[in-house]
Amino acid sequence: MLLGSANAADVHSLAKSALGATTLQGGEVTKKMAELMMGKAADVVQTLTDCSQNYNVAMDKIKFATAALEAKVFNDVKVGITTAMTEAQSCEDGFKGASPMTADNTKFSQLCSISLSIAELAKN
């Protein structure tokens, strides 16, 4: 079945699943940050702490987007997801030089982007 021929309920379910995968990835990123803090220099610990705060906001925004999807308030879905993406980028930008979080931040942002694209299809 082509996505274009899927009914709205199917696409809505797919968007919800994509947001669920994004939530799981955000949780994994948060766990990794806690592990990375062990035995690191104070400046790295501070940056990881800042990242953790970024991801707390990001995860709140994904929850907000999920609730908005359920309510079919698609503008709020977009706002929630794009804000979560901005928070992940802020985490990445906080590192001076190479970031130990690049792969994780990229994957989270990609899942956000996929979720946003599917949610856009669900509103039609």
Coordinates of C-alpha atoms in Angstrom, one line a residue, residues 1-58:
M1 CA 0.0 0.0 0.0
L2 CA 1.4 3.4 -0.9
L3 CA 1.3 6.0 1.8
G4 CA -0.8 8.3 -0.4
S5 CA -3.5 5.7 -0.4
A6 CA -3.5 5.1 3.4
N7 CA -6.5 6.4 5.2
A8 CA -6.2 9.2 7.8
A9 CA -6.4 6.8 10.7
D10 CA -3.4 4.8 9.4
V11 CA -1.3 7.9 8.9
H12 CA -2.3 9.3 12.3
S13 CA -1.2 6.0 13.9
L14 CA 2.0 6.1 12.0
A15 CA 2.7 9.6 13.3
K16 CA 1.9 8.5 16.8
S17 CA 4.4 5.6 16.4
A18 CA 7.0 7.9 15.0
L19 CA 6.6 10.2 18.1
G20 CA 6.9 7.2 20.3
A21 CA 10.2 6.2 18.6
T22 CA 11.4 9.8 19.1
T23 CA 10.5 9.6 22.8
L24 CA 12.5 6.3 23.2
Q25 CA 15.5 7.9 21.5
G26 CA 15.3 10.9 23.7
G27 CA 15.3 8.6 26.7
E28 CA 18.4 6.8 25.4
V29 CA 20.2 10.1 24.8
T30 CA 19.5 11.2 28.4
K31 CA 20.9 7.9 29.8
K32 CA 24.0 8.2 27.7
M33 CA 24.6 11.7 29.0
A34 CA 24.4 10.5 32.6
E35 CA 27.0 7.8 31.7
L36 CA 29.3 10.2 30.0
M37 CA 29.4 12.5 33.0
M38 CA 31.3 9.9 35.1
G39 CA 34.9 10.9 35.5
K40 CA 34.9 13.8 33.0
A41 CA 36.4 17.2 33.4
A42 CA 34.2 19.9 35.1
D43 CA 33.6 21.8 31.8
V44 CA 32.4 18.6 30.0
V45 CA 30.2 17.7 32.9
Q46 CA 28.7 21.2 32.8
T47 CA 28.0 21.0 29.1
L48 CA 26.5 17.5 29.5
T49 CA 24.3 18.9 32.3
D50 CA 23.2 21.7 30.0
C51 CA 22.4 19.1 27.3
S52 CA 20.4 17.1 29.9
Q53 CA 18.3 20.2 30.5
N54 CA 17.9 20.7 26.7
Y55 CA 16.6 17.2 26.5
N56 CA 14.3 17.6 29.4
V57 CA 12.7 20.5 27.5
A58 CA 12.8 18.5 24.2

